[in-house]
Tab-separated table of C-alpha atoms in Angstrom:
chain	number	residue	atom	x	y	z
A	1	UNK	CA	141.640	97.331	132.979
A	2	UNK	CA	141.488	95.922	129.438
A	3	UNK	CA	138.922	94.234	128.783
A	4	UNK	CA	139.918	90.723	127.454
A	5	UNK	CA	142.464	90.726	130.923
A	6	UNK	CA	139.479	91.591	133.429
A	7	UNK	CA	137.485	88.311	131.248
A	8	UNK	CA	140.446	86.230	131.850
A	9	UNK	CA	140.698	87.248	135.853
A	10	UNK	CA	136.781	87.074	136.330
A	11	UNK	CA	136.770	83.421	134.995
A	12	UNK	CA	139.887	82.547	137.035
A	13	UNK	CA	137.818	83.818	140.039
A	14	UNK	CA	134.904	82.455	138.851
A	15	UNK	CA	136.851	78.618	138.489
A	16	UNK	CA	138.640	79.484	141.512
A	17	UNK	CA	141.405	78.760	139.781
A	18	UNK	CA	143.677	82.200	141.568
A	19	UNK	CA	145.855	79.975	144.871
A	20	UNK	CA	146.142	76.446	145.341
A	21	UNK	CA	144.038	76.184	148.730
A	22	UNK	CA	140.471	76.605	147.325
A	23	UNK	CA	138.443	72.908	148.052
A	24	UNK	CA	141.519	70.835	148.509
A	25	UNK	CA	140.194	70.211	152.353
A	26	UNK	CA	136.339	69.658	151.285
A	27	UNK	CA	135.558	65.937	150.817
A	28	UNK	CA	132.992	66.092	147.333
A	29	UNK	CA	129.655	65.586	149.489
A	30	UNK	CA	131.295	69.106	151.696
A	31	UNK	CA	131.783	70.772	148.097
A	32	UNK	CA	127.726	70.070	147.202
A	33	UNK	CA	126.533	71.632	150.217
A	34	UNK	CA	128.894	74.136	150.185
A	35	UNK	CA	127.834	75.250	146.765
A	36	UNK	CA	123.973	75.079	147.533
A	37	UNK	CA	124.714	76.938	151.010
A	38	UNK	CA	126.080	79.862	148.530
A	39	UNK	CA	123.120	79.371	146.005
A	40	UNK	CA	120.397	79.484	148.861
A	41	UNK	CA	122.272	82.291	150.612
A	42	UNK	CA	121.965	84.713	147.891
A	43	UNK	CA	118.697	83.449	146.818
A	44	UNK	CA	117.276	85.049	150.153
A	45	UNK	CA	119.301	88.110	149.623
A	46	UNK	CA	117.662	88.028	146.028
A	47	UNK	CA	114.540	87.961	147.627
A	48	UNK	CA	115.222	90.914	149.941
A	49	UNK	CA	116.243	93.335	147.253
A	50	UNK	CA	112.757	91.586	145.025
A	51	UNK	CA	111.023	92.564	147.942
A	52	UNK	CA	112.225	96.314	148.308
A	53	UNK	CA	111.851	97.020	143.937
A	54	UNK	CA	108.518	96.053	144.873
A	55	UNK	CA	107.538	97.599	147.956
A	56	UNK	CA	109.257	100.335	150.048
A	57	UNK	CA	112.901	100.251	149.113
A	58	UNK	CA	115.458	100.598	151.975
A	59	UNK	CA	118.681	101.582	150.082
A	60	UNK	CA	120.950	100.075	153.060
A	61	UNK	CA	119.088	96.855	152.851
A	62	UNK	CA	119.145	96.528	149.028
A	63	UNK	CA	122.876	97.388	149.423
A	64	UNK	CA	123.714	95.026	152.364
A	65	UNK	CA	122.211	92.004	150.290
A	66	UNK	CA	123.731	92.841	146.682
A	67	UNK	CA	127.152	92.945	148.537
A	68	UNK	CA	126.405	89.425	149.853
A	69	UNK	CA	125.394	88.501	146.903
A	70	UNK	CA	128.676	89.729	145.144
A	71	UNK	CA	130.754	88.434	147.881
A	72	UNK	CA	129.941	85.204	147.227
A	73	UNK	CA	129.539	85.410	143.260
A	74	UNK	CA	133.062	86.633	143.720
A	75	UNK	CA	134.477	83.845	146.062
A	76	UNK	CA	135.810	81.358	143.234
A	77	UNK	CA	132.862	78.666	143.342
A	78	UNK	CA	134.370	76.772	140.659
A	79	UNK	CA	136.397	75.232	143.231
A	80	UNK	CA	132.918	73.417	144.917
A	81	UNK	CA	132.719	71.643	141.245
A	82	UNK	CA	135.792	69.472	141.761
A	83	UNK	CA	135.838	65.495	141.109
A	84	UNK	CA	133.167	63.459	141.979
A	85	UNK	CA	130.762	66.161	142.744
A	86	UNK	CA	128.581	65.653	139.789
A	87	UNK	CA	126.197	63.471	140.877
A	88	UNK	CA	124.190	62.735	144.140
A	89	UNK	CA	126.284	61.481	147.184
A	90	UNK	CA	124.168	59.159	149.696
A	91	UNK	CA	121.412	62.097	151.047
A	92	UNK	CA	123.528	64.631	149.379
A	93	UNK	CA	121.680	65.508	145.922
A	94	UNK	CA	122.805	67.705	143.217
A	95	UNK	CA	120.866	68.762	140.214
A	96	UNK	CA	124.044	69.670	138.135
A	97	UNK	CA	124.238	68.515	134.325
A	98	UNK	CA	127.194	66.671	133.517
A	99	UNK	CA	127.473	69.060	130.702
A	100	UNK	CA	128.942	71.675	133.457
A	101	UNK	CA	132.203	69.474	134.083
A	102	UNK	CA	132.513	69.275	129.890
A	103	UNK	CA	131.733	72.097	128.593
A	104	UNK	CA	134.586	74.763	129.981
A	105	UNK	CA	133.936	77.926	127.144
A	106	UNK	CA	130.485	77.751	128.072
A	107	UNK	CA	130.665	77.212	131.878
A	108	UNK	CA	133.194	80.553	131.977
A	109	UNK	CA	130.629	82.740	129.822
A	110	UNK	CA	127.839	82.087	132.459
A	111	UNK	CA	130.079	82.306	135.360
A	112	UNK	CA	131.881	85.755	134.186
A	113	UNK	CA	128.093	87.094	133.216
A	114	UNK	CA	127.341	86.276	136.402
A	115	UNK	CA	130.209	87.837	138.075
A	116	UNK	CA	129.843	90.455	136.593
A	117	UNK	CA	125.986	91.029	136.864
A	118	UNK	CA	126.690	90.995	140.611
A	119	UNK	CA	129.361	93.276	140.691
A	120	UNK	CA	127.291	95.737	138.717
A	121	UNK	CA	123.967	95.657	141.742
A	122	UNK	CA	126.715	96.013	144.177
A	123	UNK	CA	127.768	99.229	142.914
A	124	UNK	CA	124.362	100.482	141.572
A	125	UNK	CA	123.099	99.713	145.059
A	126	UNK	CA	125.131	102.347	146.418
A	127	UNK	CA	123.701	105.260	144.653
A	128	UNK	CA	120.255	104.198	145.439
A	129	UNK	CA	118.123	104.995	142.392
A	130	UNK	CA	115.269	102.669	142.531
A	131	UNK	CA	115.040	101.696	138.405
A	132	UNK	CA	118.806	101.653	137.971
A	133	UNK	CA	118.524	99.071	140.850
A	134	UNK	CA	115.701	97.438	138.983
A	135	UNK	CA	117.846	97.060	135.819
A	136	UNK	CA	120.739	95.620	137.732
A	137	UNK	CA	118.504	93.244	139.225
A	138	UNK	CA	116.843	91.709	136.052
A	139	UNK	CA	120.070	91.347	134.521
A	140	UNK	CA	121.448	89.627	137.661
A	141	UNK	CA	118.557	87.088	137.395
A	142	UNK	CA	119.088	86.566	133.987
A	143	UNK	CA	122.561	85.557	134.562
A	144	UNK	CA	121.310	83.115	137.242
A	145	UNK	CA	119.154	82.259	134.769
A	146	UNK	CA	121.404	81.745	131.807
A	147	UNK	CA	123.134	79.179	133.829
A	148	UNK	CA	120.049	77.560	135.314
A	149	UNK	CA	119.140	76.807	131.713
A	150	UNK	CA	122.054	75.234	130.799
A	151	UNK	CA	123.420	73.142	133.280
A	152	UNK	CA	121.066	72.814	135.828
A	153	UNK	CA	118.907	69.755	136.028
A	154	UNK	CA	114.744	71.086	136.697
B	1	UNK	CA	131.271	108.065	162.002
B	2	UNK	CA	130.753	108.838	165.649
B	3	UNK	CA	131.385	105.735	167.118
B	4	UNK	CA	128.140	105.502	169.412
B	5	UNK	CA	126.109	105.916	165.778
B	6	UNK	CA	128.070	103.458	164.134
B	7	UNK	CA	127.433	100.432	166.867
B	8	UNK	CA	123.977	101.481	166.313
B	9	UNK	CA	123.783	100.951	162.910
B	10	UNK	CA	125.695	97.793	163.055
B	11	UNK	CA	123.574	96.388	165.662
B	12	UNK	CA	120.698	97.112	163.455
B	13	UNK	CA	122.157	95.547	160.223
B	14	UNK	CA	122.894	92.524	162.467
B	15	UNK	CA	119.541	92.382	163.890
B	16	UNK	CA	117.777	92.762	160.403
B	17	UNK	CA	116.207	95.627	161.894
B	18	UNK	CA	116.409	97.615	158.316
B	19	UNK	CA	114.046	97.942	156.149
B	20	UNK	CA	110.905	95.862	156.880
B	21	UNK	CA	111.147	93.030	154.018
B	22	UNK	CA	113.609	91.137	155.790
B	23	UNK	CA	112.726	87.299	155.998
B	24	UNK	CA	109.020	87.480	156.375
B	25	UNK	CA	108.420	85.326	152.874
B	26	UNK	CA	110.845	82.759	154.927
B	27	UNK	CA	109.034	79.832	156.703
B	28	UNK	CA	110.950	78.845	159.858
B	29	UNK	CA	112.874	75.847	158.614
B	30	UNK	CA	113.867	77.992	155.971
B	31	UNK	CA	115.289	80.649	158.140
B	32	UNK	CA	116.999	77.723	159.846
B	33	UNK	CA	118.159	76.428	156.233
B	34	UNK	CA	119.081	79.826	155.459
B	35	UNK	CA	121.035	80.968	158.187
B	36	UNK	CA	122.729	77.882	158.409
B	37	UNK	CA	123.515	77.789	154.532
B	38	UNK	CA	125.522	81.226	155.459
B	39	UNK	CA	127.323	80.189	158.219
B	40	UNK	CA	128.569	76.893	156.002
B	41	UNK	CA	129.808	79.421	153.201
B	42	UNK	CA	131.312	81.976	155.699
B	43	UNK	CA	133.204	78.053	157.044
B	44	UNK	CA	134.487	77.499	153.495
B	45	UNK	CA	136.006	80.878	153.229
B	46	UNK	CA	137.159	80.813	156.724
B	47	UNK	CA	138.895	77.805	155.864
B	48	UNK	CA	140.552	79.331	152.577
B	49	UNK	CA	142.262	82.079	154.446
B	50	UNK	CA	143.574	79.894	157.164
B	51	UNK	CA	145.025	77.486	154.406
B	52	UNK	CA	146.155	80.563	152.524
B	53	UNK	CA	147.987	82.070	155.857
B	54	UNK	CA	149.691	78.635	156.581
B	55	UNK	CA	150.844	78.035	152.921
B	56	UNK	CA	150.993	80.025	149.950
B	57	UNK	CA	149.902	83.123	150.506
B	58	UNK	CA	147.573	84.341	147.090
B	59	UNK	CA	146.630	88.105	148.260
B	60	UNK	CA	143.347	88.100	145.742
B	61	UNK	CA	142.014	84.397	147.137
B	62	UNK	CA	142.591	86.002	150.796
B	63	UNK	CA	140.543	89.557	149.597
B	64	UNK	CA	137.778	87.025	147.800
B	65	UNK	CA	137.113	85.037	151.062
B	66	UNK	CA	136.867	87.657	153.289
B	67	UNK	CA	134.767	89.490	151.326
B	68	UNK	CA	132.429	86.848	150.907
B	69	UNK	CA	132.358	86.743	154.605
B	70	UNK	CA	131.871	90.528	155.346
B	71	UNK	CA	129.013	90.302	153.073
B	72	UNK	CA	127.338	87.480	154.534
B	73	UNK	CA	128.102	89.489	157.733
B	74	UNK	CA	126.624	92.570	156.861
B	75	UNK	CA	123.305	91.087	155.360
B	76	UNK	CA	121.097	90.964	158.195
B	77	UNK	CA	121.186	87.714	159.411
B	78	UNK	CA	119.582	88.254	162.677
B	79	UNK	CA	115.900	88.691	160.441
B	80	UNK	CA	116.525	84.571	160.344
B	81	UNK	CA	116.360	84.024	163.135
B	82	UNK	CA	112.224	84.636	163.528
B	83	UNK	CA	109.513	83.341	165.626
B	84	UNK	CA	109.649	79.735	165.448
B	85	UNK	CA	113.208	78.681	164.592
B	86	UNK	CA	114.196	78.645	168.098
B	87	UNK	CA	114.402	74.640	168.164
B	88	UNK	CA	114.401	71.793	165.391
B	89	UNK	CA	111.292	71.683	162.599
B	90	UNK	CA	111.111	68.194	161.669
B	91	UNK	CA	114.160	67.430	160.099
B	92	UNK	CA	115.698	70.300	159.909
B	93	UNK	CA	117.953	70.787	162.685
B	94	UNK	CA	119.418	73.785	164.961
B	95	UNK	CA	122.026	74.172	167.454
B	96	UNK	CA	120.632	77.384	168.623
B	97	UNK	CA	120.589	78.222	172.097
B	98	UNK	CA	116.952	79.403	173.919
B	99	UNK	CA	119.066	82.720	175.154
B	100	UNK	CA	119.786	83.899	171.588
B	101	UNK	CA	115.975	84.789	171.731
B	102	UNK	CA	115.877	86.356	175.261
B	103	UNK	CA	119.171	88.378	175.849
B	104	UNK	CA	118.933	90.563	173.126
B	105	UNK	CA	121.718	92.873	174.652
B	106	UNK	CA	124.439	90.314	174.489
B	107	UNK	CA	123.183	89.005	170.993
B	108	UNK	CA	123.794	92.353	169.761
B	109	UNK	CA	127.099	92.860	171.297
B	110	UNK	CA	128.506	89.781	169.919
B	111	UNK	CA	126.800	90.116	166.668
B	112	UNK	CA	128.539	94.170	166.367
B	113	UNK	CA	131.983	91.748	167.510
B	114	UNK	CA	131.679	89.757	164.481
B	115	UNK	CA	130.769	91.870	161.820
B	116	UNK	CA	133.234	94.767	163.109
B	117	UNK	CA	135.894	91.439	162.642
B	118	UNK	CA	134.899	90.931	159.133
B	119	UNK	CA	134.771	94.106	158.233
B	120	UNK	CA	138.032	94.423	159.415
B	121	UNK	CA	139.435	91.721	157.922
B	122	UNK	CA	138.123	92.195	153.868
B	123	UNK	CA	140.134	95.880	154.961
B	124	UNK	CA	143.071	94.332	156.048
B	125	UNK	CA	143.337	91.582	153.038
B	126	UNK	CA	143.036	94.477	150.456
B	127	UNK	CA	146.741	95.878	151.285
B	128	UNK	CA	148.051	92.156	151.503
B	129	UNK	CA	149.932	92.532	154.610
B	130	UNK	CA	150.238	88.565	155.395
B	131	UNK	CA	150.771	89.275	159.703
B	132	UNK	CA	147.971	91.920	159.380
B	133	UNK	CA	145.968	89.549	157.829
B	134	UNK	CA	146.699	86.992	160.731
B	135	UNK	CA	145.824	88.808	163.483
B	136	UNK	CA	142.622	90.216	161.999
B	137	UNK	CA	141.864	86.227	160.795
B	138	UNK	CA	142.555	85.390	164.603
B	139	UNK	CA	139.856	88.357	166.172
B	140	UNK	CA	137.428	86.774	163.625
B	141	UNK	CA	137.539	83.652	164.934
B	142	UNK	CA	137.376	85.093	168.439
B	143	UNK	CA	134.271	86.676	167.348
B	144	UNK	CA	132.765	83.295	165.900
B	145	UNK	CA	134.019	81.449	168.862
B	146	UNK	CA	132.060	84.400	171.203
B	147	UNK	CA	128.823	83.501	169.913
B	148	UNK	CA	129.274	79.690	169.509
B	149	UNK	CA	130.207	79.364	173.513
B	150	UNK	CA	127.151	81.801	174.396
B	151	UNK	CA	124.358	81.186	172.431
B	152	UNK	CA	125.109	77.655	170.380
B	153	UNK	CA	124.430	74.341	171.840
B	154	UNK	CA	127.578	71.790	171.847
């Protein structure tokens, strides 16, 4: 696929901009949770695969949690950043800038970089060499990173 | 796959039962948080298709949930569900029933049930076939509805 075209489909996925049925249902407060449920979700599975580069690596664990992990990368999270979910809601807290709900160019960089980060350990999990694995999973934290930096609060 | 071999496997993935670094840097409540967190995403997505099959129908929205489900699926799940998260830690709460630690046999029967369902279902959605899609959206829900009627409290 050329390239520019797979950009432009990654960041629709990424804003979940591809169908019209993506948080419509999902009061704001539903959207927050629903986002960190995703975030914590593949944090664990982050862990997992942290855990096997560093000690004895099972390939169909390592595989198992990069596909979660892609899964939901690939799910179209944008749509849990819709109005009114950019600041805490009674218990429900967010530590989003308001820079994420301004700044579109930059939001769809991180997201695709992200995207694609994930997509990349999801397939270099299959073939189950150890440092290509390792490589894949810096650059996947550095994507998380990348977007930490920017618009997350600390 | 002989069929026997591949139940076996499955049971194992759903049981966290490969590879050894599963959730032991998890406290408890953060199993609970975790597990939880993955069910809530797997809800969203859940929701997305059934929105998707009752309205417009966007083929790669349908594929993008149900992958995000099959990979929460397939991640090993059952390694959060540890020593200790069998009942509510302070104020983080669980619905879990006390059998879901002592019948193993029918956890991993209904566990196999749900991720053959999502497996089945990110198949289905790749070839777009909206009634194909239905029915395999309805055994998924079965398969949710099995384990929330066995093992989760009201």
């Amino acid at each position: 696929m050329h390239s520019t075209m797979r950009q432009a489909l990654l960041a629709g996925l990424a804003m979940g901009l591809l169908g019209n049925a993506v948080a419509a249902d999902l009061k704001p407060e539903e959207q927050i949770q629903t986002r960190q449920a995703g975030y914590r979700f593949m944090s664990w599975n982050m862990g997992k695969i942290k855990a096997n580069l560093e000690g004895d690596y099972s390939q169909p664990q390592v595989q198992a949690a990069a596909e979660a992990i892609a899964g939901i990368a690939n799910s179209g999270m944008g749509a849990l950043y819709g109005p009114g979910t950019d600041q805490d809601i009674g218990d429900v807290k967010t530590r989003v800038k308001p820079e994420l709900f301004t700044n579109q160019k930059e939001v769809g960089e991180v997201a695709v970089a992200f995207i694609e980060a994930a997509n990349t350990i999801a397939e270099t999990a299959q073939l189950g060499d150890k440092a290509e694995v390792k490589a894949a999973f810096n650059e996947l934290g550095q994507s998380c990173k990348g977007c930490h930096d920017k618009f997350r609060k600390d």
